[in-house]
Amino acid sequence: LESAFTSMADMARREYPVIPADWLLNQRFDTASKVARLELPIVLVHGVADEIVPVSMSRQLYGSARGRAQLILVDGAGHEDALSGAGQQLSQMLAKLAQQCDGRQ
């Protein structure tokens, strides 16, 4: 997951703190509850300089992951360039993920 938010309701509360915007949502996009139920390996990548989705949301997702999870925080990367900025670290994590899915680790 790249630059993922915990839920649309959390983002609405963050962006519109005085309006009960989360009540108006017909789609929840509740990533946190879905990640908590996953039993598969997961890699989260987030730019530390993301001004749209706070990096704390990826940290929270990482903390709620039940299975094998990896979190890559990319210094200087924003919302849309975290994957490209992760470079070698992401390559290594994806190789490890592939091995885990293949049952070799």
Short mmCIF file of the N, C-alpha and C atoms (twelve columns), coordinates in Angstrom:
data_MODEL
# 
_entry.id   MODEL 
# 
loop_
_atom_site.group_PDB 
_atom_site.id 
_atom_site.type_symbol 
_atom_site.label_atom_id 
_atom_site.label_alt_id 
_atom_site.label_comp_id 
_atom_site.label_asym_id 
_atom_site.label_seq_id 
_atom_site.Cartn_x 
_atom_site.Cartn_y 
_atom_site.Cartn_z 
_atom_site.pdbx_PDB_model_num 
ATOM 1   N N  . LEU A 1   0.845   -1.175  0.000  1 
ATOM 2   C CA . LEU A 1   0.000   0.000   0.000  1 
ATOM 3   C C  . LEU A 1   0.885   1.231   0.000  1 
ATOM 4   N N  . GLU A 2   0.583   2.173   -0.860 1 
ATOM 5   C CA . GLU A 2   1.348   3.420   -0.906 1 
ATOM 6   C C  . GLU A 2   0.509   4.561   -0.337 1 
ATOM 7   N N  . SER A 3   1.066   5.261   0.627  1 
ATOM 8   C CA . SER A 3   0.455   6.467   1.191  1 
ATOM 9   C C  . SER A 3   -1.009  6.241   1.570  1 
ATOM 10  N N  . ALA A 4   -1.283  5.142   2.235  1 
ATOM 11  C CA . ALA A 4   -2.661  4.749   2.546  1 
ATOM 12  C C  . ALA A 4   -3.197  5.479   3.775  1 
ATOM 13  N N  . PHE A 5   -4.492  5.762   3.733  1 
ATOM 14  C CA . PHE A 5   -5.153  6.341   4.895  1 
ATOM 15  C C  . PHE A 5   -5.861  5.241   5.667  1 
ATOM 16  N N  . THR A 6   -6.147  5.493   6.933  1 
ATOM 17  C CA . THR A 6   -6.805  4.495   7.771  1 
ATOM 18  C C  . THR A 6   -8.264  4.299   7.372  1 
ATOM 19  N N  . SER A 7   -8.946  5.401   7.056  1 
ATOM 20  C CA . SER A 7   -10.323 5.338   6.558  1 
ATOM 21  C C  . SER A 7   -10.698 6.692   5.972  1 
ATOM 22  N N  . MET A 8   -11.716 6.675   5.138  1 
ATOM 23  C CA . MET A 8   -12.211 7.927   4.575  1 
ATOM 24  C C  . MET A 8   -12.799 8.802   5.681  1 
ATOM 25  N N  . ALA A 9   -13.419 8.182   6.668  1 
ATOM 26  C CA . ALA A 9   -13.993 8.941   7.787  1 
ATOM 27  C C  . ALA A 9   -12.885 9.657   8.564  1 
ATOM 28  N N  . ASP A 10  -11.754 8.977   8.787  1 
ATOM 29  C CA . ASP A 10  -10.629 9.625   9.471  1 
ATOM 30  C C  . ASP A 10  -10.112 10.821  8.673  1 
ATOM 31  N N  . MET A 11  -10.036 10.654  7.364  1 
ATOM 32  C CA . MET A 11  -9.579  11.758  6.522  1 
ATOM 33  C C  . MET A 11  -10.574 12.919  6.563  1 
ATOM 34  N N  . ALA A 12  -11.869 12.602  6.548  1 
ATOM 35  C CA . ALA A 12  -12.897 13.643  6.601  1 
ATOM 36  C C  . ALA A 12  -12.805 14.417  7.915  1 
ATOM 37  N N  . ARG A 13  -12.627 13.694  9.016  1 
ATOM 38  C CA . ARG A 13  -12.495 14.379  10.312 1 
ATOM 39  C C  . ARG A 13  -11.249 15.250  10.349 1 
ATOM 40  N N  . ARG A 14  -10.198 14.803  9.694  1 
ATOM 41  C CA . ARG A 14  -8.943  15.572  9.654  1 
ATOM 42  C C  . ARG A 14  -9.102  16.842  8.822  1 
ATOM 43  N N  . GLU A 15  -9.753  16.721  7.676  1 
ATOM 44  C CA . GLU A 15  -9.893  17.848  6.757  1 
ATOM 45  C C  . GLU A 15  -10.999 18.821  7.160  1 
ATOM 46  N N  . TYR A 16  -12.056 18.296  7.767  1 
ATOM 47  C CA . TYR A 16  -13.217 19.115  8.134  1 
ATOM 48  C C  . TYR A 16  -13.571 18.865  9.596  1 
ATOM 49  N N  . PRO A 17  -12.729 19.318  10.519 1 
ATOM 50  C CA . PRO A 17  -12.924 18.969  11.932 1 
ATOM 51  C C  . PRO A 17  -14.210 19.508  12.555 1 
ATOM 52  N N  . VAL A 18  -14.780 20.569  12.022 1 
ATOM 53  C CA . VAL A 18  -15.981 21.137  12.638 1 
ATOM 54  C C  . VAL A 18  -17.272 20.652  11.982 1 
ATOM 55  N N  . ILE A 19  -17.132 19.913  10.880 1 
ATOM 56  C CA . ILE A 19  -18.296 19.387  10.168 1 
ATOM 57  C C  . ILE A 19  -18.326 17.868  10.364 1 
ATOM 58  N N  . PRO A 20  -19.461 17.302  10.678 1 
ATOM 59  C CA . PRO A 20  -19.526 15.835  10.822 1 
ATOM 60  C C  . PRO A 20  -19.522 15.154  9.444  1 
ATOM 61  N N  . ALA A 21  -18.458 15.429  8.671  1 
ATOM 62  C CA . ALA A 21  -18.377 14.946  7.290  1 
ATOM 63  C C  . ALA A 21  -18.421 13.429  7.194  1 
ATOM 64  N N  . ASP A 22  -17.903 12.747  8.199  1 
ATOM 65  C CA . ASP A 22  -17.914 11.281  8.145  1 
ATOM 66  C C  . ASP A 22  -19.340 10.730  8.151  1 
ATOM 67  N N  . TRP A 23  -20.290 11.456  8.703  1 
ATOM 68  C CA . TRP A 23  -21.689 11.019  8.694  1 
ATOM 69  C C  . TRP A 23  -22.264 11.063  7.283  1 
ATOM 70  N N  . LEU A 24  -21.710 11.926  6.452  1 
ATOM 71  C CA . LEU A 24  -22.236 12.116  5.104  1 
ATOM 72  C C  . LEU A 24  -21.670 11.116  4.100  1 
ATOM 73  N N  . LEU A 25  -20.672 10.373  4.508  1 
ATOM 74  C CA . LEU A 25  -20.018 9.443   3.585  1 
ATOM 75  C C  . LEU A 25  -20.880 8.215   3.329  1 
ATOM 76  N N  . ASN A 26  -20.989 7.834   2.071  1 
ATOM 77  C CA . ASN A 26  -21.676 6.584   1.767  1 
ATOM 78  C C  . ASN A 26  -20.674 5.473   1.467  1 
ATOM 79  N N  . GLN A 27  -19.409 5.820   1.387  1 
ATOM 80  C CA . GLN A 27  -18.322 4.850   1.232  1 
ATOM 81  C C  . GLN A 27  -17.350 5.056   2.382  1 
ATOM 82  N N  . ARG A 28  -16.980 3.990   3.063  1 
ATOM 83  C CA . ARG A 28  -16.106 4.094   4.232  1 
ATOM 84  C C  . ARG A 28  -14.628 3.978   3.879  1 
ATOM 85  N N  . PHE A 29  -14.288 3.145   2.912  1 
ATOM 86  C CA . PHE A 29  -12.888 2.880   2.570  1 
ATOM 87  C C  . PHE A 29  -12.080 2.687   3.851  1 
ATOM 88  N N  . ASP A 30  -12.522 1.747   4.658  1 
ATOM 89  C CA . ASP A 30  -11.952 1.499   5.982  1 
ATOM 90  C C  . ASP A 30  -10.743 0.566   5.877  1 
ATOM 91  N N  . THR A 31  -9.624  1.123   5.499  1 
ATOM 92  C CA . THR A 31  -8.404  0.350   5.312  1 
ATOM 93  C C  . THR A 31  -7.954  -0.296  6.611  1 
ATOM 94  N N  . ALA A 32  -8.091  0.408   7.720  1 
ATOM 95  C CA . ALA A 32  -7.628  -0.110  9.014  1 
ATOM 96  C C  . ALA A 32  -8.305  -1.424  9.381  1 
ATOM 97  N N  . SER A 33  -9.613  -1.500  9.208  1 
ATOM 98  C CA . SER A 33  -10.298 -2.741  9.570  1 
ATOM 99  C C  . SER A 33  -9.930  -3.877  8.616  1 
ATOM 100 N N  . LYS A 34  -9.689  -3.552  7.367  1 
ATOM 101 C CA . LYS A 34  -9.314  -4.588  6.397  1 
ATOM 102 C C  . LYS A 34  -7.899  -5.097  6.653  1 
ATOM 103 N N  . VAL A 35  -6.976  -4.191  6.945  1 
ATOM 104 C CA . VAL A 35  -5.595  -4.592  7.236  1 
ATOM 105 C C  . VAL A 35  -5.551  -5.463  8.490  1 
ATOM 106 N N  . ALA A 36  -6.364  -5.134  9.466  1 
ATOM 107 C CA . ALA A 36  -6.378  -5.902  10.716 1 
ATOM 108 C C  . ALA A 36  -6.844  -7.340  10.505 1 
ATOM 109 N N  . ARG A 37  -7.612  -7.581  9.446  1 
ATOM 110 C CA . ARG A 37  -8.112  -8.932  9.169  1 
ATOM 111 C C  . ARG A 37  -7.205  -9.723  8.229  1 
ATOM 112 N N  . LEU A 38  -6.287  -9.060  7.561  1 
ATOM 113 C CA . LEU A 38  -5.407  -9.744  6.611  1 
ATOM 114 C C  . LEU A 38  -4.464  -10.708 7.311  1 
ATOM 115 N N  . GLU A 39  -4.296  -11.845 6.731  1 
ATOM 116 C CA . GLU A 39  -3.310  -12.791 7.241  1 
ATOM 117 C C  . GLU A 39  -2.181  -12.977 6.237  1 
ATOM 118 N N  . LEU A 40  -2.145  -12.134 5.242  1 
ATOM 119 C CA . LEU A 40  -1.116  -12.165 4.208  1 
ATOM 120 C C  . LEU A 40  -0.035  -11.148 4.523  1 
ATOM 121 N N  . PRO A 41  1.165   -11.342 3.990  1 
ATOM 122 C CA . PRO A 41  2.209   -10.327 4.161  1 
ATOM 123 C C  . PRO A 41  1.787   -9.024  3.471  1 
ATOM 124 N N  . ILE A 42  2.208   -7.921  4.034  1 
ATOM 125 C CA . ILE A 42  1.847   -6.619  3.481  1 
ATOM 126 C C  . ILE A 42  3.038   -5.672  3.599  1 
ATOM 127 N N  . VAL A 43  3.214   -4.845  2.579  1 
ATOM 128 C CA . VAL A 43  4.241   -3.811  2.591  1 
ATOM 129 C C  . VAL A 43  3.539   -2.468  2.482  1 
ATOM 130 N N  . LEU A 44  3.826   -1.589  3.428  1 
ATOM 131 C CA . LEU A 44  3.286   -0.230  3.420  1 
ATOM 132 C C  . LEU A 44  4.433   0.733   3.121  1 
ATOM 133 N N  . VAL A 45  4.206   1.646   2.196  1 
ATOM 134 C CA . VAL A 45  5.203   2.643   1.830  1 
ATOM 135 C C  . VAL A 45  4.561   4.009   1.972  1 
ATOM 136 N N  . HIS A 46  5.239   4.917   2.668  1 
ATOM 137 C CA . HIS A 46  4.669   6.246   2.883  1 
ATOM 138 C C  . HIS A 46  5.779   7.289   2.885  1 
ATOM 139 N N  . GLY A 47  5.551   8.390   2.200  1 
ATOM 140 C CA . GLY A 47  6.495   9.501   2.203  1 
ATOM 141 C C  . GLY A 47  6.368   10.299  3.486  1 
ATOM 142 N N  . VAL A 48  7.488   10.571  4.108  1 
ATOM 143 C CA . VAL A 48  7.487   11.320  5.370  1 
ATOM 144 C C  . VAL A 48  6.993   12.757  5.156  1 
ATOM 145 N N  . ALA A 49  7.201   13.298  3.950  1 
ATOM 146 C CA . ALA A 49  6.781   14.668  3.648  1 
ATOM 147 C C  . ALA A 49  5.394   14.732  3.011  1 
ATOM 148 N N  . ASP A 50  4.597   13.681  3.146  1 
ATOM 149 C CA . ASP A 50  3.242   13.646  2.582  1 
ATOM 150 C C  . ASP A 50  2.387   14.706  3.259  1 
ATOM 151 N N  . GLU A 51  1.841   15.626  2.469  1 
ATOM 152 C CA . GLU A 51  0.996   16.696  3.007  1 
ATOM 153 C C  . GLU A 51  -0.490  16.402  2.824  1 
ATOM 154 N N  . ILE A 52  -0.804  15.270  2.209  1 
ATOM 155 C CA . ILE A 52  -2.207  14.920  1.975  1 
ATOM 156 C C  . ILE A 52  -2.684  13.898  3.004  1 
ATOM 157 N N  . VAL A 53  -1.977  12.785  3.099  1 
ATOM 158 C CA . VAL A 53  -2.295  11.752  4.083  1 
ATOM 159 C C  . VAL A 53  -1.150  11.702  5.088  1 
ATOM 160 N N  . PRO A 54  -1.419  11.946  6.362  1 
ATOM 161 C CA . PRO A 54  -0.334  11.959  7.342  1 
ATOM 162 C C  . PRO A 54  0.333   10.586  7.483  1 
ATOM 163 N N  . VAL A 55  1.631   10.608  7.644  1 
ATOM 164 C CA . VAL A 55  2.404   9.371   7.790  1 
ATOM 165 C C  . VAL A 55  1.947   8.576   9.014  1 
ATOM 166 N N  . SER A 56  1.362   9.241   9.968  1 
ATOM 167 C CA . SER A 56  0.858   8.544   11.158 1 
ATOM 168 C C  . SER A 56  -0.203  7.512   10.804 1 
ATOM 169 N N  . MET A 57  -0.920  7.713   9.703  1 
ATOM 170 C CA . MET A 57  -1.936  6.740   9.305  1 
ATOM 171 C C  . MET A 57  -1.289  5.438   8.838  1 
ATOM 172 N N  . SER A 58  -0.188  5.518   8.100  1 
ATOM 173 C CA . SER A 58  0.511   4.287   7.713  1 
ATOM 174 C C  . SER A 58  1.127   3.612   8.926  1 
ATOM 175 N N  . ARG A 59  1.598   4.408   9.863  1 
ATOM 176 C CA . ARG A 59  2.125   3.814   11.098 1 
ATOM 177 C C  . ARG A 59  1.027   3.068   11.852 1 
ATOM 178 N N  . GLN A 60  -0.164  3.647   11.866 1 
ATOM 179 C CA . GLN A 60  -1.293  3.000   12.535 1 
ATOM 180 C C  . GLN A 60  -1.678  1.708   11.802 1 
ATOM 181 N N  . LEU A 61  -1.701  1.749   10.475 1 
ATOM 182 C CA . LEU A 61  -2.005  0.544   9.699  1 
ATOM 183 C C  . LEU A 61  -0.979  -0.545  9.964  1 
ATOM 184 N N  . TYR A 62  0.276   -0.158  10.013 1 
ATOM 185 C CA . TYR A 62  1.352   -1.104  10.296 1 
ATOM 186 C C  . TYR A 62  1.150   -1.739  11.676 1 
ATOM 187 N N  . GLY A 63  0.775   -0.931  12.639 1 
ATOM 188 C CA . GLY A 63  0.552   -1.427  13.996 1 
ATOM 189 C C  . GLY A 63  -0.639  -2.359  14.112 1 
ATOM 190 N N  . SER A 64  -1.602  -2.207  13.235 1 
ATOM 191 C CA . SER A 64  -2.791  -3.057  13.323 1 
ATOM 192 C C  . SER A 64  -2.701  -4.300  12.439 1 
ATOM 193 N N  . ALA A 65  -1.647  -4.412  11.649 1 
ATOM 194 C CA . ALA A 65  -1.497  -5.567  10.761 1 
ATOM 195 C C  . ALA A 65  -1.243  -6.830  11.581 1 
ATOM 196 N N  . ARG A 66  -1.993  -7.865  11.307 1 
ATOM 197 C CA . ARG A 66  -1.876  -9.129  12.053 1 
ATOM 198 C C  . ARG A 66  -0.734  -9.990  11.538 1 
ATOM 199 N N  . GLY A 67  -0.570  -10.005 10.261 1 
ATOM 200 C CA . GLY A 67  0.430   -10.881 9.650  1 
ATOM 201 C C  . GLY A 67  1.796   -10.227 9.562  1 
ATOM 202 N N  . ARG A 68  2.568   -10.735 8.646  1 
ATOM 203 C CA . ARG A 68  3.911   -10.193 8.427  1 
ATOM 204 C C  . ARG A 68  3.784   -8.869  7.692  1 
ATOM 205 N N  . ALA A 69  4.150   -7.800  8.352  1 
ATOM 206 C CA . ALA A 69  4.033   -6.461  7.766  1 
ATOM 207 C C  . ALA A 69  5.385   -5.774  7.764  1 
ATOM 208 N N  . GLN A 70  5.583   -4.962  6.745  1 
ATOM 209 C CA . GLN A 70  6.783   -4.147  6.638  1 
ATOM 210 C C  . GLN A 70  6.338   -2.716  6.374  1 
ATOM 211 N N  . LEU A 71  7.013   -1.777  6.993  1 
ATOM 212 C CA . LEU A 71  6.714   -0.361  6.789  1 
ATOM 213 C C  . LEU A 71  7.968   0.320   6.290  1 
ATOM 214 N N  . ILE A 72  7.855   0.983   5.151  1 
ATOM 215 C CA . ILE A 72  8.969   1.748   4.590  1 
ATOM 216 C C  . ILE A 72  8.559   3.213   4.607  1 
ATOM 217 N N  . LEU A 73  9.296   4.019   5.360  1 
ATOM 218 C CA . LEU A 73  9.071   5.464   5.401  1 
ATOM 219 C C  . LEU A 73  10.164  6.110   4.567  1 
ATOM 220 N N  . VAL A 74  9.754   6.914   3.591  1 
ATOM 221 C CA . VAL A 74  10.692  7.487   2.634  1 
ATOM 222 C C  . VAL A 74  10.898  8.969   2.948  1 
ATOM 223 N N  . ASP A 75  12.088  9.296   3.430  1 
ATOM 224 C CA . ASP A 75  12.421  10.694  3.739  1 
ATOM 225 C C  . ASP A 75  12.334  11.543  2.473  1 
ATOM 226 N N  . GLY A 76  11.721  12.715  2.600  1 
ATOM 227 C CA . GLY A 76  11.642  13.666  1.496  1 
ATOM 228 C C  . GLY A 76  10.566  13.372  0.475  1 
ATOM 229 N N  . ALA A 77  9.935   12.218  0.545  1 
ATOM 230 C CA . ALA A 77  8.898   11.864  -0.429 1 
ATOM 231 C C  . ALA A 77  7.541   12.390  0.025  1 
ATOM 232 N N  . GLY A 78  6.760   12.803  -0.963 1 
ATOM 233 C CA . GLY A 78  5.414   13.286  -0.688 1 
ATOM 234 C C  . GLY A 78  4.377   12.206  -0.918 1 
ATOM 235 N N  . HIS A 79  3.184   12.633  -1.271 1 
ATOM 236 C CA . HIS A 79  2.068   11.697  -1.402 1 
ATOM 237 C C  . HIS A 79  2.186   10.780  -2.619 1 
ATOM 238 N N  . GLU A 80  2.702   11.282  -3.712 1 
ATOM 239 C CA . GLU A 80  2.692   10.500  -4.946 1 
ATOM 240 C C  . GLU A 80  4.056   9.963   -5.369 1 
ATOM 241 N N  . ASP A 81  5.083   10.184  -4.591 1 
ATOM 242 C CA . ASP A 81  6.407   9.725   -5.021 1 
ATOM 243 C C  . ASP A 81  7.101   8.822   -4.003 1 
ATOM 244 N N  . ALA A 82  6.337   8.250   -3.106 1 
ATOM 245 C CA . ALA A 82  6.928   7.373   -2.090 1 
ATOM 246 C C  . ALA A 82  7.479   6.092   -2.714 1 
ATOM 247 N N  . LEU A 83  6.727   5.482   -3.627 1 
ATOM 248 C CA . LEU A 83  7.209   4.245   -4.252 1 
ATOM 249 C C  . LEU A 83  8.493   4.474   -5.029 1 
ATOM 250 N N  . SER A 84  8.522   5.514   -5.816 1 
ATOM 251 C CA . SER A 84  9.725   5.766   -6.612 1 
ATOM 252 C C  . SER A 84  10.892  6.169   -5.724 1 
ATOM 253 N N  . GLY A 85  10.621  6.764   -4.593 1 
ATOM 254 C CA . GLY A 85  11.690  7.167   -3.679 1 
ATOM 255 C C  . GLY A 85  12.187  6.043   -2.783 1 
ATOM 256 N N  . ALA A 86  11.450  4.944   -2.709 1 
ATOM 257 C CA . ALA A 86  11.828  3.847   -1.816 1 
ATOM 258 C C  . ALA A 86  12.986  3.015   -2.359 1 
ATOM 259 N N  . GLY A 87  13.161  2.993   -3.671 1 
ATOM 260 C CA . GLY A 87  14.302  2.366   -4.324 1 
ATOM 261 C C  . GLY A 87  14.662  0.972   -3.863 1 
ATOM 262 N N  . GLN A 88  15.924  0.825   -3.468 1 
ATOM 263 C CA . GLN A 88  16.491  -0.476  -3.095 1 
ATOM 264 C C  . GLN A 88  15.752  -1.105  -1.922 1 
ATOM 265 N N  . GLN A 89  15.362  -0.293  -0.962 1 
ATOM 266 C CA . GLN A 89  14.652  -0.826  0.203  1 
ATOM 267 C C  . GLN A 89  13.337  -1.491  -0.221 1 
ATOM 268 N N  . LEU A 90  12.625  -0.864  -1.151 1 
ATOM 269 C CA . LEU A 90  11.373  -1.442  -1.632 1 
ATOM 270 C C  . LEU A 90  11.651  -2.718  -2.424 1 
ATOM 271 N N  . SER A 91  12.666  -2.714  -3.243 1 
ATOM 272 C CA . SER A 91  13.017  -3.913  -4.017 1 
ATOM 273 C C  . SER A 91  13.296  -5.094  -3.092 1 
ATOM 274 N N  . GLN A 92  14.033  -4.838  -2.030 1 
ATOM 275 C CA . GLN A 92  14.346  -5.901  -1.075 1 
ATOM 276 C C  . GLN A 92  13.085  -6.402  -0.367 1 
ATOM 277 N N  . MET A 93  12.216  -5.482  0.016  1 
ATOM 278 C CA . MET A 93  10.978  -5.871  0.688  1 
ATOM 279 C C  . MET A 93  10.074  -6.675  -0.235 1 
ATOM 280 N N  . LEU A 94  9.980   -6.281  -1.498 1 
ATOM 281 C CA . LEU A 94  9.133   -7.012  -2.441 1 
ATOM 282 C C  . LEU A 94  9.692   -8.406  -2.712 1 
ATOM 283 N N  . ALA A 95  11.018  -8.518  -2.778 1 
ATOM 284 C CA . ALA A 95  11.637  -9.841  -2.941 1 
ATOM 285 C C  . ALA A 95  11.333  -10.719 -1.740 1 
ATOM 286 N N  . LYS A 96  11.408  -10.136 -0.554 1 
ATOM 287 C CA . LYS A 96  11.095  -10.882 0.674  1 
ATOM 288 C C  . LYS A 96  9.621   -11.280 0.687  1 
ATOM 289 N N  . LEU A 97  8.760   -10.379 0.262  1 
ATOM 290 C CA . LEU A 97  7.325   -10.661 0.191  1 
ATOM 291 C C  . LEU A 97  7.057   -11.816 -0.771 1 
ATOM 292 N N  . ALA A 98  7.704   -11.805 -1.915 1 
ATOM 293 C CA . ALA A 98  7.529   -12.875 -2.896 1 
ATOM 294 C C  . ALA A 98  7.975   -14.224 -2.307 1 
ATOM 295 N N  . GLN A 99  9.071   -14.222 -1.574 1 
ATOM 296 C CA . GLN A 99  9.546   -15.450 -0.940 1 
ATOM 297 C C  . GLN A 99  8.546   -15.946 0.101  1 
ATOM 298 N N  . GLN A 100 7.982   -15.028 0.871  1 
ATOM 299 C CA . GLN A 100 7.004   -15.414 1.885  1 
ATOM 300 C C  . GLN A 100 5.753   -16.006 1.238  1 
ATOM 301 N N  . CYS A 101 5.320   -15.409 0.150  1 
ATOM 302 C CA . CYS A 101 4.128   -15.900 -0.534 1 
ATOM 303 C C  . CYS A 101 4.386   -17.253 -1.201 1 
ATOM 304 N N  . ASP A 102 5.635   -17.491 -1.552 1 
ATOM 305 C CA . ASP A 102 6.023   -18.739 -2.186 1 
ATOM 306 C C  . ASP A 102 6.276   -19.833 -1.139 1 
ATOM 307 N N  . GLY A 103 6.287   -19.456 0.136  1 
ATOM 308 C CA . GLY A 103 6.473   -20.408 1.213  1 
ATOM 309 C C  . GLY A 103 7.923   -20.768 1.484  1 
ATOM 310 N N  . ARG A 104 8.864   -19.995 0.947  1 
ATOM 311 C CA . ARG A 104 10.273  -20.303 1.154  1 
ATOM 312 C C  . ARG A 104 10.847  -19.603 2.376  1 
ATOM 313 N N  . GLN A 105 10.038  -18.864 3.083  1 
ATOM 314 C CA . GLN A 105 10.565  -18.186 4.275  1 
ATOM 315 C C  . GLN A 105 9.517   -18.126 5.341  1 
# 
